[in-house]
Short mmCIF file of C-alpha atoms and ligand atoms in Angstrom, two decimals:
data_model
loop_
_atom_site.label_atom_id
_atom_site.label_comp_id
_atom_site.label_asym_id
_atom_site.label_seq_id
_atom_site.Cartn_x
_atom_site.Cartn_y
_atom_site.Cartn_z
CA MET A 1473 0.00 0.00 0.00
CA SER A 1474 1.48 3.32 -0.91
CA ASP A 1475 1.02 6.13 1.57
CA ALA A 1476 1.35 9.55 -0.05
CA SER A 1477 2.49 11.16 3.23
CA VAL A 1478 5.75 9.16 3.22
CA ASN A 1479 8.61 10.88 1.41
CA ALA A 1480 10.30 9.08 -1.44
CA LEU A 1481 14.02 8.93 -2.09
CA LEU A 1482 15.25 8.78 -5.66
CA ASN A 1483 18.21 7.21 -7.41
CA ARG A 1484 20.77 9.61 -8.78
CA ILE A 1485 22.01 8.61 -12.20
CA GLY A 1486 24.16 11.14 -14.02
CA PRO A 1487 22.46 14.50 -13.57
CA SER A 1488 19.01 13.07 -13.03
CA SER A 1489 17.13 12.02 -9.91
CA GLN A 1490 14.73 9.23 -10.75
CA PRO A 1491 12.67 6.40 -9.28
CA ALA A 1492 13.41 2.77 -10.15
CA LEU A 1493 12.55 2.19 -13.80
CA ASP A 1494 9.85 -0.31 -12.87
CA GLY A 1495 8.55 1.96 -10.08
CA ARG A 1496 9.09 -0.50 -7.22
CA THR A 1497 9.98 0.84 -3.75
CA LEU A 1498 11.22 -0.35 -0.37
CA ASP A 1499 9.93 0.91 2.97
CA VAL A 1500 12.53 2.12 5.44
CA ARG A 1501 11.37 1.81 9.05
CA ASP A 1502 12.41 3.55 12.24
CA PRO A 1503 13.72 0.72 14.44
CA SER A 1504 12.63 2.61 17.56
CA THR A 1505 8.97 2.80 16.56
CA GLY A 1506 8.39 0.58 13.55
CA GLU A 1507 7.03 3.56 11.58
CA VAL A 1508 7.80 3.93 7.89
CA LEU A 1509 10.19 6.88 7.57
CA ILE A 1510 10.84 7.00 3.86
CA ARG A 1511 10.45 4.96 0.72
CA ALA A 1512 13.50 4.14 -1.40
CA PRO A 1513 13.65 2.91 -4.98
CA ARG A 1514 13.95 -0.86 -5.29
CA SER A 1515 16.28 -0.82 -8.25
CA ALA A 1516 16.92 -3.68 -10.62
CA GLU A 1517 19.54 -4.61 -13.19
CA ALA A 1518 18.26 -2.01 -15.70
CA ASP A 1519 18.74 0.84 -13.20
CA VAL A 1520 22.25 -0.35 -12.43
CA ALA A 1521 23.02 -0.58 -16.14
CA ARG A 1522 22.02 3.08 -16.57
CA ALA A 1523 24.12 4.12 -13.59
CA VAL A 1524 27.16 2.28 -14.96
CA GLU A 1525 26.64 3.94 -18.32
CA ALA A 1526 26.54 7.36 -16.62
CA ALA A 1527 29.69 6.55 -14.63
CA ARG A 1528 31.47 5.39 -17.78
CA GLY A 1529 30.40 8.54 -19.57
CA ALA A 1530 31.84 10.74 -16.81
CA PHE A 1531 35.11 8.81 -16.49
CA ARG A 1532 37.08 10.43 -19.30
CA ALA A 1533 36.70 14.02 -18.08
CA TRP A 1534 36.99 13.20 -14.36
CA SER A 1535 40.08 11.04 -14.76
CA ALA A 1536 41.67 13.82 -16.82
CA THR A 1537 40.93 16.44 -14.16
CA PRO A 1538 44.16 17.14 -12.24
CA ALA A 1539 44.15 15.19 -8.97
CA PRO A 1540 44.66 18.34 -6.80
CA VAL A 1541 41.51 19.80 -8.42
CA ARG A 1542 39.61 16.59 -7.69
CA GLY A 1543 40.87 16.91 -4.13
CA GLU A 1544 39.40 20.41 -3.87
CA VAL A 1545 35.93 19.00 -4.54
CA LEU A 1546 36.44 16.70 -1.55
CA PHE A 1547 37.49 19.63 0.64
CA ARG A 1548 34.27 21.41 -0.30
CA ALA A 1549 32.32 18.21 0.44
CA GLY A 1550 34.01 18.03 3.86
CA ALA A 1551 32.88 21.61 4.52
CA ARG A 1552 29.35 20.78 3.42
CA LEU A 1553 29.27 17.70 5.65
CA THR A 1554 30.41 19.88 8.54
CA GLU A 1555 27.58 22.35 7.89
CA ARG A 1556 24.99 19.57 7.61
CA LYS A 1557 26.37 17.33 10.37
CA GLU A 1558 23.52 17.83 12.81
CA GLU A 1559 20.82 17.37 10.20
CA ILE A 1560 22.37 14.15 8.88
CA ALA A 1561 23.01 12.85 12.41
CA ASN A 1562 19.31 13.23 13.23
CA VAL A 1563 18.29 11.33 10.09
CA MET A 1564 20.82 8.60 10.86
CA ALA A 1565 19.68 8.19 14.48
CA ARG A 1566 16.08 7.74 13.33
CA GLU A 1567 16.90 5.57 10.37
CA MET A 1568 19.25 2.99 11.87
CA GLY A 1569 19.05 3.68 15.60
CA LYS A 1570 22.53 4.97 16.40
CA ARG A 1571 22.56 7.41 19.34
CA LEU A 1572 22.89 11.02 18.26
CA GLU A 1573 26.37 11.41 19.74
CA GLU A 1574 27.56 8.32 17.87
CA ALA A 1575 25.83 9.45 14.68
CA ARG A 1576 27.76 12.71 14.90
CA GLY A 1577 30.94 10.64 15.26
CA ASP A 1578 30.02 8.62 12.16
CA ILE A 1579 29.75 11.83 10.13
CA GLN A 1580 32.89 13.29 11.70
CA GLU A 1581 34.81 10.28 10.43
CA ALA A 1582 33.63 11.09 6.90
CA ILE A 1583 34.68 14.72 7.39
CA ASP A 1584 38.13 13.61 8.56
CA THR A 1585 38.33 11.28 5.57
CA ALA A 1586 37.40 14.14 3.24
CA TRP A 1587 40.34 16.20 4.53
CA TYR A 1588 42.73 13.27 4.21
CA ALA A 1589 41.50 12.11 0.79
CA GLY A 1590 41.33 15.67 -0.51
CA SER A 1591 44.96 16.26 0.37
CA GLU A 1592 45.92 12.96 -1.26
CA GLY A 1593 45.14 14.75 -4.53
CA ARG A 1594 48.50 16.48 -4.01
CA ARG A 1595 50.32 13.21 -3.32
CA LEU A 1596 49.18 10.04 -5.14
CA PHE A 1597 52.87 9.30 -5.10
CA GLY A 1598 54.63 7.19 -7.65
CA ARG A 1599 58.30 6.22 -7.30
CA THR A 1600 61.50 6.61 -9.20
CA ALA A 1601 64.48 4.29 -9.14
CA PRO A 1602 67.77 4.43 -11.01
CA SER A 1603 67.88 2.54 -14.27
CA GLU A 1604 70.49 -0.18 -14.78
CA LEU A 1605 71.32 1.47 -18.11
CA PRO A 1606 72.85 4.93 -18.74
CA GLN A 1607 70.71 7.82 -19.97
CA LYS A 1608 67.56 6.02 -19.07
CA MET A 1609 65.12 6.59 -16.24
CA GLY A 1610 62.17 4.75 -14.75
CA PHE A 1611 59.27 5.89 -12.63
CA THR A 1612 55.74 4.88 -11.74
CA LEU A 1613 52.45 6.72 -12.06
CA ARG A 1614 49.13 5.93 -10.41
CA ARG A 1615 46.35 5.67 -12.97
CA PRO A 1616 42.60 5.58 -12.32
CA ILE A 1617 40.95 2.28 -13.19
CA GLY A 1618 37.37 3.03 -14.22
CA VAL A 1619 33.98 2.51 -12.60
CA VAL A 1620 34.12 1.44 -8.96
CA GLY A 1621 31.13 -0.46 -7.57
CA VAL A 1622 30.55 0.36 -3.89
CA ILE A 1623 28.29 -1.79 -1.69
CA THR A 1624 27.98 -0.94 1.98
CA ALA A 1625 26.42 -2.05 5.27
CA TRP A 1626 23.92 -0.04 7.30
CA ASN A 1627 25.77 0.29 10.59
CA PHE A 1628 28.15 3.09 9.53
CA PRO A 1629 26.02 4.56 6.79
CA VAL A 1630 28.25 7.59 6.20
CA ALA A 1631 31.72 6.79 7.61
CA VAL A 1632 32.24 3.48 5.81
CA PRO A 1633 31.07 4.72 2.40
CA SER A 1634 33.36 7.73 2.82
CA TRP A 1635 36.35 5.38 3.31
CA LYS A 1636 35.64 3.93 -0.10
CA ILE A 1637 34.05 6.67 -2.19
CA LEU A 1638 36.37 9.57 -1.33
CA PRO A 1639 39.65 7.74 -2.10
CA ALA A 1640 38.10 6.19 -5.23
CA LEU A 1641 37.12 9.65 -6.47
CA VAL A 1642 40.36 11.46 -5.73
CA CYS A 1643 42.15 8.70 -7.64
CA GLY A 1644 40.10 9.67 -10.70
CA ASN A 1645 37.59 6.83 -10.79
CA THR A 1646 33.84 7.20 -11.09
CA VAL A 1647 31.44 5.40 -8.76
CA VAL A 1648 28.17 3.49 -8.68
CA TRP A 1649 27.11 3.08 -5.06
CA LYS A 1650 24.38 0.99 -3.52
CA PRO A 1651 23.89 2.09 0.07
CA SER A 1652 22.33 -0.36 2.51
CA GLU A 1653 18.58 -0.73 2.16
CA GLU A 1654 18.39 -0.23 5.95
CA ALA A 1655 19.91 3.28 5.85
CA PRO A 1656 19.43 4.77 2.38
CA GLU A 1657 18.62 8.32 3.44
CA SER A 1658 21.82 8.76 5.46
CA GLY A 1659 23.67 7.59 2.36
CA HIS A 1660 21.72 9.92 0.12
CA LEU A 1661 22.55 12.92 2.31
CA PHE A 1662 26.26 12.05 2.29
CA ALA A 1663 26.20 11.82 -1.51
CA GLU A 1664 24.27 15.08 -1.70
CA CYS A 1665 27.15 16.86 0.07
CA LEU A 1666 29.45 15.71 -2.73
CA TRP A 1667 27.07 16.86 -5.44
CA GLU A 1668 26.64 20.20 -3.66
CA ALA A 1669 30.43 20.47 -3.55
CA GLY A 1670 30.49 20.51 -7.35
CA LEU A 1671 31.18 16.88 -8.21
CA PRO A 1672 30.36 16.67 -11.93
CA ALA A 1673 27.26 14.71 -12.97
CA GLY A 1674 27.85 11.00 -13.42
CA VAL A 1675 30.99 10.87 -11.25
CA LEU A 1676 29.02 9.51 -8.27
CA ASN A 1677 25.80 7.63 -9.04
CA VAL A 1678 23.59 6.23 -6.30
CA VAL A 1679 21.28 3.30 -6.89
CA HIS A 1680 19.12 2.14 -3.99
CA GLY A 1681 17.77 -1.34 -3.54
CA THR A 1682 18.34 -4.78 -2.12
CA GLY A 1683 21.53 -6.80 -2.21
CA ASP A 1684 20.29 -9.65 -4.31
CA GLU A 1685 18.92 -7.30 -6.97
CA ALA A 1686 20.78 -3.97 -7.28
CA GLY A 1687 23.83 -5.23 -5.34
CA ALA A 1688 24.20 -8.40 -7.38
CA ALA A 1689 23.75 -6.41 -10.61
CA ILE A 1690 26.68 -4.15 -9.71
CA VAL A 1691 28.83 -7.17 -8.87
CA ALA A 1692 27.99 -8.91 -12.16
CA HIS A 1693 28.27 -5.86 -14.43
CA PRO A 1694 31.14 -6.37 -16.89
CA GLN A 1695 31.96 -2.64 -17.01
CA VAL A 1696 32.60 -2.38 -13.27
CA PRO A 1697 36.19 -3.57 -12.88
CA VAL A 1698 36.56 -2.63 -9.18
CA LEU A 1699 34.32 -3.62 -6.28
CA THR A 1700 34.58 -2.49 -2.70
CA PHE A 1701 32.28 -4.11 -0.18
CA THR A 1702 31.57 -3.84 3.53
CA GLY A 1703 29.14 -6.28 5.09
CA SER A 1704 28.80 -9.83 6.31
CA THR A 1705 31.32 -12.54 5.52
CA ALA A 1706 28.63 -14.69 3.88
CA VAL A 1707 27.75 -11.98 1.35
CA GLY A 1708 31.39 -10.94 0.84
CA ARG A 1709 32.34 -14.51 0.03
CA ARG A 1710 29.59 -14.73 -2.61
CA ILE A 1711 30.67 -11.41 -4.15
CA TYR A 1712 34.30 -12.55 -4.27
CA GLU A 1713 33.35 -15.76 -6.07
CA VAL A 1714 31.32 -13.99 -8.75
CA ALA A 1715 33.80 -11.15 -9.17
CA GLY A 1716 36.76 -13.53 -9.26
CA ARG A 1717 35.40 -15.20 -12.36
CA ASN A 1718 35.59 -11.84 -14.11
CA LEU A 1719 39.02 -10.94 -12.65
CA LYS A 1720 37.68 -7.87 -10.88
CA HIS A 1721 39.65 -6.07 -8.22
CA VAL A 1722 37.78 -6.68 -4.97
CA SER A 1723 38.22 -5.23 -1.50
CA LEU A 1724 36.16 -6.90 1.22
CA GLU A 1725 35.62 -5.72 4.81
CA MET A 1726 33.52 -8.25 6.67
CA GLY A 1727 32.51 -9.62 10.04
CA GLY A 1728 34.29 -9.70 13.38
CA LYS A 1729 34.26 -11.52 16.73
CA ASN A 1730 36.45 -9.16 18.64
CA PRO A 1731 38.06 -10.12 21.95
CA VAL A 1732 39.17 -8.09 24.93
CA ILE A 1733 41.75 -9.93 27.02
CA VAL A 1734 41.92 -8.77 30.62
CA LEU A 1735 45.11 -9.82 32.44
CA PRO A 1736 45.34 -10.15 36.23
CA ASP A 1737 47.39 -6.94 36.55
CA ALA A 1738 44.89 -4.83 34.58
CA ASP A 1739 43.27 -1.65 35.83
CA VAL A 1740 39.85 -3.24 36.31
CA GLU A 1741 37.82 -0.03 36.26
CA LEU A 1742 39.51 1.10 33.02
CA ALA A 1743 38.88 -2.31 31.46
CA VAL A 1744 35.22 -2.22 32.46
CA ASP A 1745 34.82 1.27 30.97
CA GLY A 1746 36.30 0.02 27.70
CA ILE A 1747 34.34 -3.23 27.59
CA LEU A 1748 31.03 -1.46 28.22
CA TRP A 1749 31.67 1.06 25.45
CA GLY A 1750 32.97 -1.63 23.08
CA ALA A 1751 30.22 -4.17 23.72
CA PHE A 1752 27.15 -1.96 24.08
CA GLY A 1753 27.95 1.17 22.06
CA THR A 1754 25.71 1.26 18.95
CA ALA A 1755 23.90 -1.62 20.69
CA GLY A 1756 26.83 -3.87 19.75
CA GLN A 1757 26.15 -3.36 16.05
CA ARG A 1758 29.67 -2.48 15.01
CA CYS A 1759 32.03 -4.71 13.09
CA THR A 1760 34.58 -3.90 15.81
CA ALA A 1761 32.18 -4.42 18.74
CA THR A 1762 33.60 -6.22 21.76
CA SER A 1763 31.98 -9.59 21.51
CA ARG A 1764 34.16 -11.68 23.82
CA LEU A 1765 35.70 -10.92 27.20
CA ILE A 1766 38.57 -13.32 27.77
CA ALA A 1767 39.31 -12.98 31.46
CA VAL A 1768 42.54 -14.46 32.79
CA GLY A 1769 42.60 -16.09 36.26
CA ALA A 1770 41.18 -14.54 39.37
CA VAL A 1771 40.56 -11.11 37.83
CA ALA A 1772 37.49 -12.60 36.10
CA ASP A 1773 35.24 -12.44 39.15
CA ARG A 1774 36.03 -8.78 39.79
CA VAL A 1775 35.64 -7.68 36.16
CA VAL A 1776 32.43 -9.61 35.62
CA ALA A 1777 30.81 -8.38 38.84
CA ARG A 1778 31.57 -4.76 38.01
CA LEU A 1779 30.54 -5.17 34.36
CA VAL A 1780 27.17 -6.62 35.26
CA GLU A 1781 26.51 -3.88 37.81
CA ARG A 1782 27.32 -1.21 35.20
CA ALA A 1783 25.52 -2.97 32.30
CA LYS A 1784 22.32 -3.19 34.35
CA ALA A 1785 22.42 0.58 34.84
CA LEU A 1786 22.55 1.35 31.09
CA ARG A 1787 19.36 2.90 29.75
CA VAL A 1788 17.83 1.38 26.64
CA GLY A 1789 15.57 3.55 24.48
CA ASP A 1790 15.13 6.27 21.88
CA PRO A 1791 18.52 7.13 20.34
CA LEU A 1792 17.52 10.80 20.17
CA ASP A 1793 17.08 10.94 23.95
CA ALA A 1794 20.35 12.24 25.42
CA ASP A 1795 19.90 10.10 28.57
CA VAL A 1796 19.76 6.86 26.61
CA ASP A 1797 22.88 4.65 26.44
CA VAL A 1798 21.71 1.88 24.11
CA GLY A 1799 19.45 2.40 21.09
CA PRO A 1800 17.45 -0.17 19.14
CA ILE A 1801 18.51 -3.15 17.05
CA VAL A 1802 18.23 -2.30 13.36
CA SER A 1803 15.35 -4.69 12.63
CA GLU A 1804 13.01 -7.15 14.23
CA ARG A 1805 14.63 -9.95 12.25
CA GLN A 1806 18.07 -9.07 13.58
CA ARG A 1807 16.73 -8.85 17.14
CA ALA A 1808 15.29 -12.37 16.82
CA ARG A 1809 18.68 -13.58 15.61
CA ILE A 1810 20.45 -12.00 18.59
CA HIS A 1811 17.99 -13.47 21.06
CA ASN A 1812 18.42 -16.89 19.50
CA TYR A 1813 22.19 -16.73 20.13
CA VAL A 1814 21.52 -16.04 23.81
CA GLU A 1815 19.01 -18.91 24.03
CA VAL A 1816 21.43 -21.33 22.38
CA ALA A 1817 24.16 -20.34 24.87
CA ARG A 1818 21.74 -20.71 27.78
CA ARG A 1819 20.74 -24.18 26.64
CA GLY A 1820 24.43 -25.04 26.28
CA GLY A 1821 25.04 -24.33 29.98
CA ALA A 1822 26.23 -20.72 29.94
CA THR A 1823 24.90 -18.30 32.57
CA VAL A 1824 23.05 -15.14 31.53
CA LEU A 1825 24.02 -12.61 34.18
CA CYS A 1826 22.01 -9.67 32.86
CA GLY A 1827 19.76 -8.91 29.91
CA GLY A 1828 18.95 -11.86 27.68
CA GLU A 1829 15.19 -11.17 27.61
CA LEU A 1830 13.01 -9.10 25.31
CA PRO A 1831 12.08 -5.86 27.11
CA THR A 1832 8.68 -5.76 28.80
CA ASP A 1833 8.65 -1.96 29.29
CA PRO A 1834 5.61 -0.65 27.33
CA ALA A 1835 7.66 2.40 26.26
CA LEU A 1836 9.87 0.05 24.25
CA ALA A 1837 7.10 -2.12 22.86
CA ARG A 1838 6.99 -0.67 19.34
CA GLY A 1839 10.73 -0.79 18.68
CA SER A 1840 13.20 -3.64 18.30
CA PHE A 1841 15.14 -3.09 21.52
CA TYR A 1842 17.42 -5.59 23.25
CA PRO A 1843 19.05 -5.10 26.64
CA PRO A 1844 22.81 -5.18 27.30
CA THR A 1845 23.48 -8.86 27.93
CA VAL A 1846 26.42 -10.51 29.69
CA VAL A 1847 26.72 -14.27 29.32
CA ASP A 1848 29.25 -15.92 31.64
CA HIS A 1849 30.99 -19.31 31.46
CA VAL A 1850 30.72 -19.44 27.68
CA LYS A 1851 32.66 -22.48 26.50
CA PRO A 1852 35.47 -21.92 23.98
CA GLY A 1853 34.36 -23.36 20.66
CA SER A 1854 30.63 -22.98 21.42
CA THR A 1855 28.35 -21.04 19.06
CA LEU A 1856 28.33 -17.85 21.13
CA ALA A 1857 32.11 -18.01 21.44
CA MET A 1858 32.63 -18.38 17.70
CA GLU A 1859 29.94 -16.58 15.68
CA GLU A 1860 29.32 -12.88 15.10
CA VAL A 1861 26.16 -11.82 16.97
CA PHE A 1862 26.03 -8.16 15.92
CA GLY A 1863 24.10 -7.09 18.98
CA PRO A 1864 24.61 -6.07 22.63
CA VAL A 1865 25.73 -9.49 23.83
CA LEU A 1866 29.06 -10.07 25.56
CA ALA A 1867 30.35 -13.63 25.93
CA VAL A 1868 32.63 -14.11 28.93
CA ILE A 1869 35.22 -16.84 28.51
CA ARG A 1870 37.34 -17.62 31.55
CA VAL A 1871 40.87 -18.88 30.96
CA ALA A 1872 43.81 -19.88 33.18
CA ASP A 1873 46.72 -17.95 31.71
CA PHE A 1874 48.04 -15.67 28.96
CA ASP A 1875 48.77 -18.51 26.51
CA GLU A 1876 45.27 -19.90 26.80
CA ALA A 1877 43.87 -16.38 26.33
CA ILE A 1878 45.74 -16.00 23.05
CA ARG A 1879 44.67 -19.47 21.91
CA VAL A 1880 41.01 -18.65 22.60
CA ALA A 1881 41.32 -15.18 21.03
CA ASN A 1882 42.63 -16.74 17.83
CA GLU A 1883 40.30 -19.70 17.52
CA VAL A 1884 37.53 -17.77 15.71
CA PRO A 1885 37.40 -17.52 11.92
CA TYR A 1886 37.48 -13.69 12.08
CA GLY A 1887 40.30 -11.25 12.83
CA LEU A 1888 39.22 -7.62 12.84
CA SER A 1889 39.79 -5.82 16.14
CA SER A 1890 41.15 -6.89 19.54
CA SER A 1891 42.25 -5.40 22.81
CA VAL A 1892 44.39 -6.25 25.80
CA TYR A 1893 44.28 -4.71 29.26
CA THR A 1894 47.50 -5.03 31.25
CA ARG A 1895 49.93 -2.69 33.00
CA ASP A 1896 52.92 -4.74 31.84
CA VAL A 1897 54.44 -3.50 28.57
CA ASN A 1898 56.09 -6.88 27.90
CA THR A 1899 52.77 -8.70 28.14
CA ALA A 1900 51.11 -6.05 26.01
CA MET A 1901 53.70 -6.43 23.25
CA ARG A 1902 53.46 -10.23 23.36
CA ALA A 1903 49.71 -9.86 22.85
CA VAL A 1904 50.21 -7.39 19.99
CA GLU A 1905 52.46 -9.92 18.27
CA SER A 1906 50.28 -12.96 18.95
CA ILE A 1907 46.69 -11.89 18.36
CA GLU A 1908 45.50 -12.63 14.83
CA ALA A 1909 43.69 -9.39 14.01
CA GLY A 1910 44.06 -6.33 11.80
CA ILE A 1911 43.83 -4.03 14.82
CA THR A 1912 45.00 -4.43 18.43
CA TYR A 1913 44.38 -1.82 21.11
CA VAL A 1914 46.31 -1.72 24.37
CA ASN A 1915 44.33 -0.47 27.37
CA ALA A 1916 41.57 0.82 25.10
CA PRO A 1917 38.34 -0.66 23.72
CA THR A 1918 38.07 -2.59 20.45
CA ILE A 1919 36.33 0.35 18.80
CA GLY A 1920 37.69 3.78 17.97
CA ALA A 1921 39.39 3.70 14.59
CA GLU A 1922 40.86 6.99 13.39
CA ALA A 1923 40.47 8.05 9.77
CA HIS A 1924 44.18 8.40 9.04
CA PHE A 1925 45.18 4.85 10.07
CA PRO A 1926 44.61 1.70 8.03
CA PHE A 1927 41.52 -0.25 9.00
CA GLY A 1928 40.68 -3.85 8.19
CA GLY A 1929 40.99 -7.42 9.27
CA VAL A 1930 42.65 -10.76 8.66
CA LYS A 1931 41.26 -14.27 8.08
CA ALA A 1932 37.51 -14.27 7.27
CA THR A 1933 37.25 -10.52 7.98
CA GLY A 1934 39.06 -9.36 4.88
CA ASN A 1935 40.88 -10.28 1.70
CA GLY A 1936 44.13 -8.47 2.32
CA HIS A 1937 43.20 -4.84 1.69
CA ARG A 1938 42.87 -1.96 4.12
CA GLU A 1939 40.73 1.15 4.19
CA GLY A 1940 41.60 4.38 5.96
CA GLY A 1941 44.81 6.39 6.02
CA TRP A 1942 47.24 5.88 3.17
CA ALA A 1943 46.16 2.30 2.40
CA PRO A 1944 43.27 2.55 -0.10
CA TYR A 1945 45.06 4.60 -2.77
CA GLU A 1946 46.92 1.52 -3.94
CA PHE A 1947 43.67 -0.35 -4.36
CA PHE A 1948 41.90 2.36 -6.33
CA THR A 1949 44.70 2.89 -8.86
CA GLU A 1950 46.73 0.82 -11.26
CA LEU A 1951 50.47 1.37 -11.37
CA LYS A 1952 51.88 2.40 -14.71
CA THR A 1953 55.64 1.95 -15.01
CA VAL A 1954 57.29 4.39 -17.41
CA TYR A 1955 60.80 4.01 -18.88
CA ILE A 1956 62.38 6.91 -20.76
CA ASP A 1957 65.50 6.16 -22.72
CA TYR A 1958 67.26 9.40 -23.72
CA SER A 1959 70.47 7.75 -25.00
CA GLY A 1960 69.32 7.76 -28.64
CA ALA A 1961 70.44 4.15 -29.02
CA LEU A 1962 68.96 0.73 -28.48
CA GLN A 1963 69.86 -0.36 -24.95
CA ARG A 1964 68.97 -3.88 -23.86
CA ALA A 1965 68.17 -4.50 -20.19
CA GLN A 1966 69.84 -7.55 -18.62
CA ILE A 1967 72.12 -7.92 -21.71
CA ASP A 1968 74.06 -4.74 -22.46
CA ASN A 1969 76.64 -3.34 -20.03
CA ARG A 1970 77.47 -6.80 -18.67
CA GLU A 1971 80.84 -8.54 -18.62
CA ASP A 1972 79.44 -12.09 -19.01
P1 NAD B 2769 25.05 -7.58 4.67
O1 NAD B 2769 26.16 -8.44 4.22
O2 NAD B 2769 23.72 -8.21 4.87
O3 NAD B 2769 24.81 -6.40 3.60
C1 NAD B 2769 25.83 -5.51 3.24
C2 NAD B 2769 25.50 -4.90 1.88
O4 NAD B 2769 25.58 -5.92 0.89
C3 NAD B 2769 24.10 -4.30 1.79
O5 NAD B 2769 24.13 -3.13 1.01
C4 NAD B 2769 23.33 -5.40 1.06
O6 NAD B 2769 22.22 -4.92 0.36
C5 NAD B 2769 24.39 -5.93 0.11
N1 NAD B 2769 24.16 -7.30 -0.37
C6 NAD B 2769 23.51 -8.32 0.24
N2 NAD B 2769 23.50 -9.41 -0.56
C7 NAD B 2769 24.18 -9.08 -1.69
C8 NAD B 2769 24.53 -9.77 -2.88
N3 NAD B 2769 24.17 -11.05 -3.08
N4 NAD B 2769 25.25 -9.14 -3.83
C9 NAD B 2769 25.63 -7.86 -3.65
N5 NAD B 2769 25.32 -7.13 -2.55
C10 NAD B 2769 24.62 -7.74 -1.57
O7 NAD B 2769 25.54 -6.83 5.99
P2 NAD B 2769 24.75 -5.80 6.93
O8 NAD B 2769 23.73 -6.54 7.74
O9 NAD B 2769 24.33 -4.62 6.17
O10 NAD B 2769 25.93 -5.33 7.90
C11 NAD B 2769 26.39 -6.08 8.97
C12 NAD B 2769 27.67 -6.80 8.64
O11 NAD B 2769 28.63 -5.90 8.12
C13 NAD B 2769 28.34 -7.43 9.84
O12 NAD B 2769 28.81 -8.72 9.51
C14 NAD B 2769 29.49 -6.50 10.14
O13 NAD B 2769 30.55 -7.08 10.84
C15 NAD B 2769 29.87 -6.08 8.78
N6 NAD B 2769 30.64 -4.83 8.79
C16 NAD B 2769 31.98 -4.90 8.58
C17 NAD B 2769 32.75 -3.75 8.63
C18 NAD B 2769 34.24 -3.82 8.37
O14 NAD B 2769 34.81 -2.78 8.06
N7 NAD B 2769 34.88 -4.95 8.50
C19 NAD B 2769 32.15 -2.52 8.88
C20 NAD B 2769 30.76 -2.48 9.10
C21 NAD B 2769 30.02 -3.64 9.05
#
């Protein structure tokens, strides 16, 4: 049923804003109330084909624009994002349930990325090296590749796309982006800041829709040679398989099961502060969320007691209410999945120390809320110890010593973020060297990436690439090696100028 009072988002293809060609739409609901907030186009292959055509059409002029000039567009976009930060944060909090303060942080990360990526327009360094032959030189250039397909998750609807789109653009590529169907308006507003900053038509095209329709069409399109994806490992794996057959360049950022190891000499109050923020911030719906507390020896009792006391005091509710600590789960379906993980652990003999039940408070009845949950005595290797929950559920695993802690930390298929709390620098460095993860924090929570450092994970979290900082510019360009021989004669590498 279409309700005329609900606003409709449009795709942006080249200069034109348009609905899906077949007119289908998707409802986007407020997870705090269940109300329909906005309607987004449910695009299909034909919409994606048009967007790719627009991106291909814009590529020649954009790739020929000097990189510092491309960078200036990003600076203006950063300024626009700064001006519109509060407005976008409010939309984001409603749309996907992130608390306002955290939504502001999400946008700030995109602003920081705009400054970094904009300035990269004046670097995009190549290298020179001496030639083995006289009067000859060699150097490398970074060349844009073409149309980049961007597919993103809902939980960082502005920050994560910025990590991909801004570097891709400053490198001279054009983009077709499918934001998550759970947070399309936040994505639209981010893109709007780029268009308002003067990005030429067709350089960034946005096509809304579901993963198996619009997303799959981007992945399969033969004129999209580069794909960058953030989302679940199951979907990333499928994308990699399809894209691999067509030899596409693919960067995947996927799930996590991030541990905090607390050693007996740790500052317990500091560790509890970090675990609470890591496990229950954004209601645990971060790829870097603290999902496992690995407590070593006798410190476990003290940490767990304090954690439970503090977790019980967290207020669950409307993310726009400044007194609320934990907002909603993005959807009813995801909440059911989270609750099922807790039930499975309970049946397996683990102890639910707090949370673990659907809220009974009538004020929360319309939304998909779930309380901060601490599950103790989770067995290593059990489902809750191994699988990504993506919700406010902390599994406590008790271990005897440091070596067992590292073994347990590394036994999951994922390897995104990790943290260790200890006052001993030697122990901290042994943990840094031993934990299989793309990121390790010492005496800090598993969340808190900064825009100018590489971000990404090992094992089933990633496929060897990194976003953030200086890392993505390699991915979004091809190296061209140039040799200039100014000797005026044929010179043969490996053959001339040799005694043998
Ligand atoms: P998801 O995998 O369900 O969806 C991610 C995106 O992929 C969405 O835009 C979706 O529409 C699209 N998609 C789904 N099926 C597709 C297909 N067959 N072909 C092409 N596209 C398809 O993930 P989600 O629920 O949006 O996000 C949660 C997941 O994202 C978690 O696993 C989380 O850990 C992960 N995540 C990882 C990072 C990271 O940087 N490592 C950051 C944020 C989120």
